[in-house]
Amino acid sequence: VEEKPKVCEVKTVNAGVYIFTPEIFRAIERTEKSERGEYEITTSLQLLLNEGKKIYASPLNFWADLGRPWDLLVANEHFLKRQKGEVHGRIEFGVHIEENVYVGEGTRIRSGSYIEGPVYIGRYCDIGPNCYIRPCTYIGDYVRIGHGVEIKNSIIMDHTHIAHLSYVGDSVIGSRCNLGAGTTIANLRLDEAEVEMEVEGNRVGTRRRKLGTIIADYVKTGVNCMINPGVKIGPYSAIGPGAVIYEDVPPRQIFLARPFIEKRSWGGEAEAGTSEE
């Protein structure tokens, strides 16, 4: 058993799900640090194998590597397509819900909203009016989606509020975030090239033509804020009103926009285009 080999000689992946007997604890006690300076559970397994113990593997029908933030969207799409649509909340008149949509207990879908499955909406949410929830969107519990909001292929975690007239596409939004009115999360580069994201100081290709932002918990954005594709925003950070974000925002930072404003005198009625007869 080898952890993160430099050269991959086999195509079988250890998914990291184990059912152990108490023997594993004795092996862990004898496990030394790896070349990376970490205690690897795979080293403990190798000790058991060296003693002649048998380890059995069970193949999985689906496996997704969640090592990168955007990988969550792949797993989310897989499981949403296999869910069973059910409606337990309150659906107002004028709401259109297509197949494979799950609506949790205590949730209210307001009039004029349009929901295309597969979509999961958790408990005690307030959606709408006039929202457009597009396929492969997961919305957690106690989420508020204001009127005129469009969400596509995204994960919205618990207790987050997305105010009216906002757009969220191909993104992951953490819990207890507050996106101000008119927040736009772009998910497509102007040249339609592959979206890149910074990982440990390096620009990494995501193999995705459409990818929005990854927002951590407790983030706030002001009104009419715009976030460009591939940007990450750290926890407890804030984006000021009208700001356009091109780069990652570290934790506990606020990015403010200071547009140039010209001030001059104003002549009154003549310049305003009004006159008296």
PDB file of N, CA and C in Angstrom, residues 132-212:
ATOM      1  N   TYR A 132     -35.151  31.692 -10.237  1.00  0.00           N
ATOM      2  CA  TYR A 132     -34.885  30.662 -11.242  1.00  0.00           C
ATOM      3  C   TYR A 132     -33.782  29.768 -10.685  1.00  0.00           C
ATOM      4  N   ILE A 133     -34.153  28.562 -10.268  1.00  0.00           N
ATOM      5  CA  ILE A 133     -33.196  27.601  -9.721  1.00  0.00           C
ATOM      6  C   ILE A 133     -32.951  26.546 -10.789  1.00  0.00           C
ATOM      7  N   ARG A 134     -31.736  26.503 -11.304  1.00  0.00           N
ATOM      8  CA  ARG A 134     -31.412  25.639 -12.436  1.00  0.00           C
ATOM      9  C   ARG A 134     -30.817  24.307 -11.979  1.00  0.00           C
ATOM     10  N   PRO A 135     -30.654  23.349 -12.901  1.00  0.00           N
ATOM     11  CA  PRO A 135     -30.256  21.991 -12.516  1.00  0.00           C
ATOM     12  C   PRO A 135     -28.948  21.900 -11.738  1.00  0.00           C
ATOM     13  N   CYS A 136     -28.877  20.825 -10.950  1.00  0.00           N
ATOM     14  CA  CYS A 136     -27.686  20.472 -10.160  1.00  0.00           C
ATOM     15  C   CYS A 136     -27.349  21.538  -9.128  1.00  0.00           C
ATOM     16  N   THR A 137     -28.386  22.097  -8.511  1.00  0.00           N
ATOM     17  CA  THR A 137     -28.204  23.056  -7.424  1.00  0.00           C
ATOM     18  C   THR A 137     -28.610  22.413  -6.108  1.00  0.00           C
ATOM     19  N   TYR A 138     -27.747  22.551  -5.112  1.00  0.00           N
ATOM     20  CA  TYR A 138     -28.023  22.081  -3.753  1.00  0.00           C
ATOM     21  C   TYR A 138     -28.146  23.295  -2.851  1.00  0.00           C
ATOM     22  N   ILE A 139     -29.254  23.380  -2.123  1.00  0.00           N
ATOM     23  CA  ILE A 139     -29.493  24.473  -1.178  1.00  0.00           C
ATOM     24  C   ILE A 139     -29.721  23.850   0.191  1.00  0.00           C
ATOM     25  N   GLY A 140     -28.911  24.219   1.164  1.00  0.00           N
ATOM     26  CA  GLY A 140     -28.985  23.632   2.496  1.00  0.00           C
ATOM     27  C   GLY A 140     -30.184  24.122   3.290  1.00  0.00           C
ATOM     28  N   ASP A 141     -30.119  23.975   4.610  1.00  0.00           N
ATOM     29  CA  ASP A 141     -31.215  24.361   5.497  1.00  0.00           C
ATOM     30  C   ASP A 141     -31.141  25.845   5.860  1.00  0.00           C
ATOM     31  N   TYR A 142     -32.315  26.434   6.126  1.00  0.00           N
ATOM     32  CA  TYR A 142     -32.427  27.818   6.606  1.00  0.00           C
ATOM     33  C   TYR A 142     -31.747  28.816   5.653  1.00  0.00           C
ATOM     34  N   VAL A 143     -31.907  28.603   4.373  1.00  0.00           N
ATOM     35  CA  VAL A 143     -31.327  29.490   3.364  1.00  0.00           C
ATOM     36  C   VAL A 143     -32.407  30.428   2.841  1.00  0.00           C
ATOM     37  N   ARG A 144     -32.046  31.689   2.639  1.00  0.00           N
ATOM     38  CA  ARG A 144     -32.965  32.678   2.062  1.00  0.00           C
ATOM     39  C   ARG A 144     -32.449  33.083   0.690  1.00  0.00           C
ATOM     40  N   ILE A 145     -33.281  32.879  -0.322  1.00  0.00           N
ATOM     41  CA  ILE A 145     -32.969  33.297  -1.684  1.00  0.00           C
ATOM     42  C   ILE A 145     -33.965  34.377  -2.069  1.00  0.00           C
ATOM     43  N   GLY A 146     -33.509  35.599  -2.267  1.00  0.00           N
ATOM     44  CA  GLY A 146     -34.391  36.727  -2.520  1.00  0.00           C
ATOM     45  C   GLY A 146     -34.993  36.722  -3.913  1.00  0.00           C
ATOM     46  N   HIS A 147     -35.878  37.686  -4.176  1.00  0.00           N
ATOM     47  CA  HIS A 147     -36.617  37.684  -5.436  1.00  0.00           C
ATOM     48  C   HIS A 147     -35.700  38.007  -6.617  1.00  0.00           C
ATOM     49  N   GLY A 148     -36.018  37.370  -7.741  1.00  0.00           N
ATOM     50  CA  GLY A 148     -35.263  37.627  -8.954  1.00  0.00           C
ATOM     51  C   GLY A 148     -33.862  37.048  -8.973  1.00  0.00           C
ATOM     52  N   VAL A 149     -33.568  36.084  -8.110  1.00  0.00           N
ATOM     53  CA  VAL A 149     -32.237  35.472  -8.061  1.00  0.00           C
ATOM     54  C   VAL A 149     -32.194  34.265  -8.998  1.00  0.00           C
ATOM     55  N   GLU A 150     -31.067  34.097  -9.697  1.00  0.00           N
ATOM     56  CA  GLU A 150     -30.837  32.909 -10.522  1.00  0.00           C
ATOM     57  C   GLU A 150     -29.638  32.148  -9.968  1.00  0.00           C
ATOM     58  N   ILE A 151     -29.818  30.836  -9.780  1.00  0.00           N
ATOM     59  CA  ILE A 151     -28.740  29.978  -9.278  1.00  0.00           C
ATOM     60  C   ILE A 151     -28.616  28.778 -10.198  1.00  0.00           C
ATOM     61  N   LYS A 152     -27.392  28.469 -10.606  1.00  0.00           N
ATOM     62  CA  LYS A 152     -27.151  27.362 -11.535  1.00  0.00           C
ATOM     63  C   LYS A 152     -26.009  26.487 -11.029  1.00  0.00           C
ATOM     64  N   ASN A 153     -26.240  25.172 -10.971  1.00  0.00           N
ATOM     65  CA  ASN A 153     -25.180  24.197 -10.721  1.00  0.00           C
ATOM     66  C   ASN A 153     -24.272  24.630  -9.570  1.00  0.00           C
ATOM     67  N   SER A 154     -24.856  24.913  -8.427  1.00  0.00           N
ATOM     68  CA  SER A 154     -24.092  25.439  -7.301  1.00  0.00           C
ATOM     69  C   SER A 154     -24.476  24.753  -6.003  1.00  0.00           C
ATOM     70  N   ILE A 155     -23.619  24.926  -5.007  1.00  0.00           N
ATOM     71  CA  ILE A 155     -23.853  24.415  -3.662  1.00  0.00           C
ATOM     72  C   ILE A 155     -23.970  25.611  -2.730  1.00  0.00           C
ATOM     73  N   ILE A 156     -25.115  25.747  -2.072  1.00  0.00           N
ATOM     74  CA  ILE A 156     -25.364  26.838  -1.127  1.00  0.00           C
ATOM     75  C   ILE A 156     -25.557  26.201   0.247  1.00  0.00           C
ATOM     76  N   MET A 157     -24.688  26.502   1.179  1.00  0.00           N
ATOM     77  CA  MET A 157     -24.725  25.830   2.473  1.00  0.00           C
ATOM     78  C   MET A 157     -25.641  26.549   3.465  1.00  0.00           C
ATOM     79  N   ASP A 158     -25.828  25.934   4.632  1.00  0.00           N
ATOM     80  CA  ASP A 158     -26.847  26.340   5.603  1.00  0.00           C
ATOM     81  C   ASP A 158     -26.725  27.807   6.020  1.00  0.00           C
ATOM     82  N   HIS A 159     -27.901  28.414   6.290  1.00  0.00           N
ATOM     83  CA  HIS A 159     -28.012  29.750   6.896  1.00  0.00           C
ATOM     84  C   HIS A 159     -27.407  30.854   6.023  1.00  0.00           C
ATOM     85  N   THR A 160     -27.309  30.635   4.736  1.00  0.00           N
ATOM     86  CA  THR A 160     -26.787  31.676   3.843  1.00  0.00           C
ATOM     87  C   THR A 160     -27.941  32.462   3.228  1.00  0.00           C
ATOM     88  N   HIS A 161     -27.707  33.748   3.007  1.00  0.00           N
ATOM     89  CA  HIS A 161     -28.721  34.652   2.451  1.00  0.00           C
ATOM     90  C   HIS A 161     -28.183  35.244   1.148  1.00  0.00           C
ATOM     91  N   ILE A 162     -28.916  35.034   0.068  1.00  0.00           N
ATOM     92  CA  ILE A 162     -28.566  35.629  -1.224  1.00  0.00           C
ATOM     93  C   ILE A 162     -29.668  36.613  -1.584  1.00  0.00           C
ATOM     94  N   ALA A 163     -29.338  37.895  -1.562  1.00  0.00           N
ATOM     95  CA  ALA A 163     -30.348  38.939  -1.730  1.00  0.00           C
ATOM     96  C   ALA A 163     -30.793  39.053  -3.186  1.00  0.00           C
ATOM     97  N   HIS A 164     -31.839  39.854  -3.390  1.00  0.00           N
ATOM     98  CA  HIS A 164     -32.530  39.958  -4.667  1.00  0.00           C
ATOM     99  C   HIS A 164     -31.612  40.379  -5.819  1.00  0.00           C
ATOM    100  N   LEU A 165     -32.018  39.919  -7.019  1.00  0.00           N
ATOM    101  CA  LEU A 165     -31.386  40.292  -8.287  1.00  0.00           C
ATOM    102  C   LEU A 165     -29.922  39.870  -8.370  1.00  0.00           C
ATOM    103  N   SER A 166     -29.580  38.757  -7.747  1.00  0.00           N
ATOM    104  CA  SER A 166     -28.214  38.234  -7.796  1.00  0.00           C
ATOM    105  C   SER A 166     -28.138  37.044  -8.748  1.00  0.00           C
ATOM    106  N   TYR A 167     -26.905  36.733  -9.179  1.00  0.00           N
ATOM    107  CA  TYR A 167     -26.666  35.555 -10.017  1.00  0.00           C
ATOM    108  C   TYR A 167     -25.508  34.757  -9.438  1.00  0.00           C
ATOM    109  N   VAL A 168     -25.723  33.442  -9.266  1.00  0.00           N
ATOM    110  CA  VAL A 168     -24.695  32.534  -8.764  1.00  0.00           C
ATOM    111  C   VAL A 168     -24.601  31.363  -9.735  1.00  0.00           C
ATOM    112  N   GLY A 169     -23.451  31.183 -10.366  1.00  0.00           N
ATOM    113  CA  GLY A 169     -23.288  30.098 -11.325  1.00  0.00           C
ATOM    114  C   GLY A 169     -22.073  29.244 -11.042  1.00  0.00           C
ATOM    115  N   ASP A 170     -22.241  27.923 -11.010  1.00  0.00           N
ATOM    116  CA  ASP A 170     -21.140  26.961 -10.905  1.00  0.00           C
ATOM    117  C   ASP A 170     -20.208  27.300  -9.737  1.00  0.00           C
ATOM    118  N   SER A 171     -20.793  27.499  -8.569  1.00  0.00           N
ATOM    119  CA  SER A 171     -20.043  27.982  -7.414  1.00  0.00           C
ATOM    120  C   SER A 171     -20.362  27.177  -6.163  1.00  0.00           C
ATOM    121  N   VAL A 172     -19.498  27.342  -5.166  1.00  0.00           N
ATOM    122  CA  VAL A 172     -19.712  26.764  -3.841  1.00  0.00           C
ATOM    123  C   VAL A 172     -19.730  27.913  -2.843  1.00  0.00           C
ATOM    124  N   ILE A 173     -20.852  28.083  -2.145  1.00  0.00           N
ATOM    125  CA  ILE A 173     -21.021  29.169  -1.180  1.00  0.00           C
ATOM    126  C   ILE A 173     -21.137  28.545   0.208  1.00  0.00           C
ATOM    127  N   GLY A 174     -20.280  28.950   1.124  1.00  0.00           N
ATOM    128  CA  GLY A 174     -20.262  28.386   2.464  1.00  0.00           C
ATOM    129  C   GLY A 174     -21.474  28.777   3.291  1.00  0.00           C
ATOM    130  N   SER A 175     -21.452  28.400   4.556  1.00  0.00           N
ATOM    131  CA  SER A 175     -22.574  28.661   5.454  1.00  0.00           C
ATOM    132  C   SER A 175     -22.486  30.061   6.058  1.00  0.00           C
ATOM    133  N   ARG A 176     -23.658  30.602   6.400  1.00  0.00           N
ATOM    134  CA  ARG A 176     -23.804  31.904   7.062  1.00  0.00           C
ATOM    135  C   ARG A 176     -23.140  33.037   6.273  1.00  0.00           C
ATOM    136  N   CYS A 177     -23.238  32.962   4.956  1.00  0.00           N
ATOM    137  CA  CYS A 177     -22.793  34.057   4.100  1.00  0.00           C
ATOM    138  C   CYS A 177     -23.968  34.982   3.807  1.00  0.00           C
ATOM    139  N   ASN A 178     -23.663  36.203   3.420  1.00  0.00           N
ATOM    140  CA  ASN A 178     -24.698  37.173   3.068  1.00  0.00           C
ATOM    141  C   ASN A 178     -24.261  37.897   1.801  1.00  0.00           C
ATOM    142  N   LEU A 179     -24.890  37.553   0.683  1.00  0.00           N
ATOM    143  CA  LEU A 179     -24.568  38.203  -0.579  1.00  0.00           C
ATOM    144  C   LEU A 179     -25.549  39.336  -0.814  1.00  0.00           C
ATOM    145  N   GLY A 180     -25.028  40.553  -0.953  1.00  0.00           N
ATOM    146  CA  GLY A 180     -25.871  41.722  -1.111  1.00  0.00           C
ATOM    147  C   GLY A 180     -26.605  41.744  -2.435  1.00  0.00           C
ATOM    148  N   ALA A 181     -27.610  42.603  -2.514  1.00  0.00           N
ATOM    149  CA  ALA A 181     -28.441  42.691  -3.718  1.00  0.00           C
ATOM    150  C   ALA A 181     -27.590  42.975  -4.948  1.00  0.00           C
ATOM    151  N   GLY A 182     -27.897  42.270  -6.029  1.00  0.00           N
ATOM    152  CA  GLY A 182     -27.192  42.505  -7.277  1.00  0.00           C
ATOM    153  C   GLY A 182     -25.807  41.899  -7.356  1.00  0.00           C
ATOM    154  N   THR A 183     -25.463  41.018  -6.422  1.00  0.00           N
ATOM    155  CA  THR A 183     -24.165  40.341  -6.504  1.00  0.00           C
ATOM    156  C   THR A 183     -24.154  39.411  -7.716  1.00  0.00           C
ATOM    157  N   THR A 184     -23.131  39.536  -8.543  1.00  0.00           N
ATOM    158  CA  THR A 184     -23.010  38.712  -9.749  1.00  0.00           C
ATOM    159  C   THR A 184     -21.735  37.893  -9.673  1.00  0.00           C
ATOM    160  N   ILE A 185     -21.884  36.576  -9.743  1.00  0.00           N
ATOM    161  CA  ILE A 185     -20.737  35.672  -9.750  1.00  0.00           C
ATOM    162  C   ILE A 185     -20.592  35.135 -11.168  1.00  0.00           C
ATOM    163  N   ALA A 186     -19.599  35.628 -11.882  1.00  0.00           N
ATOM    164  CA  ALA A 186     -19.386  35.202 -13.263  1.00  0.00           C
ATOM    165  C   ALA A 186     -18.821  33.787 -13.288  1.00  0.00           C
ATOM    166  N   ASN A 187     -19.243  33.002 -14.259  1.00  0.00           N
ATOM    167  CA  ASN A 187     -18.780  31.618 -14.359  1.00  0.00           C
ATOM    168  C   ASN A 187     -18.172  31.283 -15.717  1.00  0.00           C
ATOM    169  N   LEU A 188     -18.001  32.273 -16.579  1.00  0.00           N
ATOM    170  CA  LEU A 188     -17.474  32.035 -17.921  1.00  0.00           C
ATOM    171  C   LEU A 188     -16.521  33.160 -18.292  1.00  0.00           C
ATOM    172  N   ARG A 189     -15.288  32.785 -18.640  1.00  0.00           N
ATOM    173  CA  ARG A 189     -14.321  33.782 -19.081  1.00  0.00           C
ATOM    174  C   ARG A 189     -14.769  34.431 -20.386  1.00  0.00           C
ATOM    175  N   LEU A 190     -14.319  35.655 -20.613  1.00  0.00           N
ATOM    176  CA  LEU A 190     -14.699  36.366 -21.830  1.00  0.00           C
ATOM    177  C   LEU A 190     -14.210  35.629 -23.073  1.00  0.00           C
ATOM    178  N   ASP A 191     -13.023  34.988 -22.986  1.00  0.00           N
ATOM    179  CA  ASP A 191     -12.489  34.235 -24.116  1.00  0.00           C
ATOM    180  C   ASP A 191     -12.954  32.785 -24.124  1.00  0.00           C
ATOM    181  N   GLU A 192     -13.804  32.412 -23.147  1.00  0.00           N
ATOM    182  CA  GLU A 192     -14.376  31.073 -23.023  1.00  0.00           C
ATOM    183  C   GLU A 192     -13.310  29.987 -22.843  1.00  0.00           C
ATOM    184  N   ALA A 193     -12.128  30.363 -22.372  1.00  0.00           N
ATOM    185  CA  ALA A 193     -11.063  29.392 -22.121  1.00  0.00           C
ATOM    186  C   ALA A 193     -11.295  28.683 -20.789  1.00  0.00           C
ATOM    187  N   GLU A 194     -10.473  27.671 -20.519  1.00  0.00           N
ATOM    188  CA  GLU A 194     -10.554  26.930 -19.264  1.00  0.00           C
ATOM    189  C   GLU A 194     -10.333  27.869 -18.081  1.00  0.00           C
ATOM    190  N   VAL A 195     -11.172  27.733 -17.065  1.00  0.00           N
ATOM    191  CA  VAL A 195     -11.030  28.551 -15.862  1.00  0.00           C
ATOM    192  C   VAL A 195      -9.897  27.986 -15.011  1.00  0.00           C
ATOM    193  N   GLU A 196      -9.009  28.863 -14.560  1.00  0.00           N
ATOM    194  CA  GLU A 196      -7.922  28.475 -13.671  1.00  0.00           C
ATOM    195  C   GLU A 196      -8.199  28.986 -12.270  1.00  0.00           C
ATOM    196  N   MET A 197      -7.595  28.322 -11.284  1.00  0.00           N
ATOM    197  CA  MET A 197      -7.736  28.734  -9.893  1.00  0.00           C
ATOM    198  C   MET A 197      -6.379  28.613  -9.209  1.00  0.00           C
ATOM    199  N   GLU A 198      -6.088  29.523  -8.305  1.00  0.00           N
ATOM    200  CA  GLU A 198      -4.811  29.486  -7.594  1.00  0.00           C
ATOM    201  C   GLU A 198      -4.867  28.461  -6.468  1.00  0.00           C
ATOM    202  N   VAL A 199      -3.897  27.539  -6.465  1.00  0.00           N
ATOM    203  CA  VAL A 199      -3.788  26.515  -5.432  1.00  0.00           C
ATOM    204  C   VAL A 199      -2.354  26.503  -4.927  1.00  0.00           C
ATOM    205  N   GLU A 200      -2.172  26.841  -3.653  1.00  0.00           N
ATOM    206  CA  GLU A 200      -0.849  26.867  -3.028  1.00  0.00           C
ATOM    207  C   GLU A 200       0.138  27.709  -3.840  1.00  0.00           C
ATOM    208  N   GLY A 201      -0.323  28.849  -4.306  1.00  0.00           N
ATOM    209  CA  GLY A 201       0.544  29.783  -5.009  1.00  0.00           C
ATOM    210  C   GLY A 201       0.721  29.527  -6.483  1.00  0.00           C
ATOM    211  N   ASN A 202       0.120  28.477  -7.017  1.00  0.00           N
ATOM    212  CA  ASN A 202       0.256  28.152  -8.434  1.00  0.00           C
ATOM    213  C   ASN A 202      -1.100  28.207  -9.128  1.00  0.00           C
ATOM    214  N   ARG A 203      -1.094  28.653 -10.389  1.00  0.00           N
ATOM    215  CA  ARG A 203      -2.313  28.643 -11.184  1.00  0.00           C
ATOM    216  C   ARG A 203      -2.548  27.234 -11.706  1.00  0.00           C
ATOM    217  N   VAL A 204      -3.725  26.687 -11.402  1.00  0.00           N
ATOM    218  CA  VAL A 204      -4.045  25.306 -11.745  1.00  0.00           C
ATOM    219  C   VAL A 204      -5.265  25.293 -12.657  1.00  0.00           C
ATOM    220  N   GLY A 205      -5.173  24.548 -13.733  1.00  0.00           N
ATOM    221  CA  GLY A 205      -6.320  24.389 -14.613  1.00  0.00           C
ATOM    222  C   GLY A 205      -7.382  23.516 -13.972  1.00  0.00           C
ATOM    223  N   THR A 206      -8.633  23.901 -14.099  1.00  0.00           N
ATOM    224  CA  THR A 206      -9.733  23.161 -13.466  1.00  0.00           C
ATOM    225  C   THR A 206     -10.418  22.185 -14.422  1.00  0.00           C
ATOM    226  N   ARG A 207     -10.054  22.235 -15.704  1.00  0.00           N
ATOM    227  CA  ARG A 207     -10.714  21.434 -16.739  1.00  0.00           C
ATOM    228  C   ARG A 207     -12.198  21.774 -16.852  1.00  0.00           C
ATOM    229  N   ARG A 208     -12.528  22.959 -16.414  1.00  0.00           N
ATOM    230  CA  ARG A 208     -13.920  23.402 -16.491  1.00  0.00           C
ATOM    231  C   ARG A 208     -13.979  24.699 -17.293  1.00  0.00           C
ATOM    232  N   ARG A 209     -14.856  24.707 -18.274  1.00  0.00           N
ATOM    233  CA  ARG A 209     -15.093  25.930 -19.042  1.00  0.00           C
ATOM    234  C   ARG A 209     -15.942  26.906 -18.243  1.00  0.00           C
ATOM    235  N   LYS A 210     -16.794  26.362 -17.379  1.00  0.00           N
ATOM    236  CA  LYS A 210     -17.628  27.211 -16.536  1.00  0.00           C
ATOM    237  C   LYS A 210     -17.361  26.894 -15.066  1.00  0.00           C
ATOM    238  N   LEU A 211     -16.889  27.891 -14.350  1.00  0.00           N
ATOM    239  CA  LEU A 211     -16.631  27.774 -12.913  1.00  0.00           C
ATOM    240  C   LEU A 211     -16.684  29.164 -12.313  1.00  0.00           C
ATOM    241  N   GLY A 212     -17.479  29.322 -11.272  1.00  0.00           N
ATOM    242  CA  GLY A 212     -17.626  30.618 -10.630  1.00  0.00           C
ATOM    243  C   GLY A 212     -16.613  30.830  -9.523  1.00  0.00           C
TER     244      GLY A 212
END
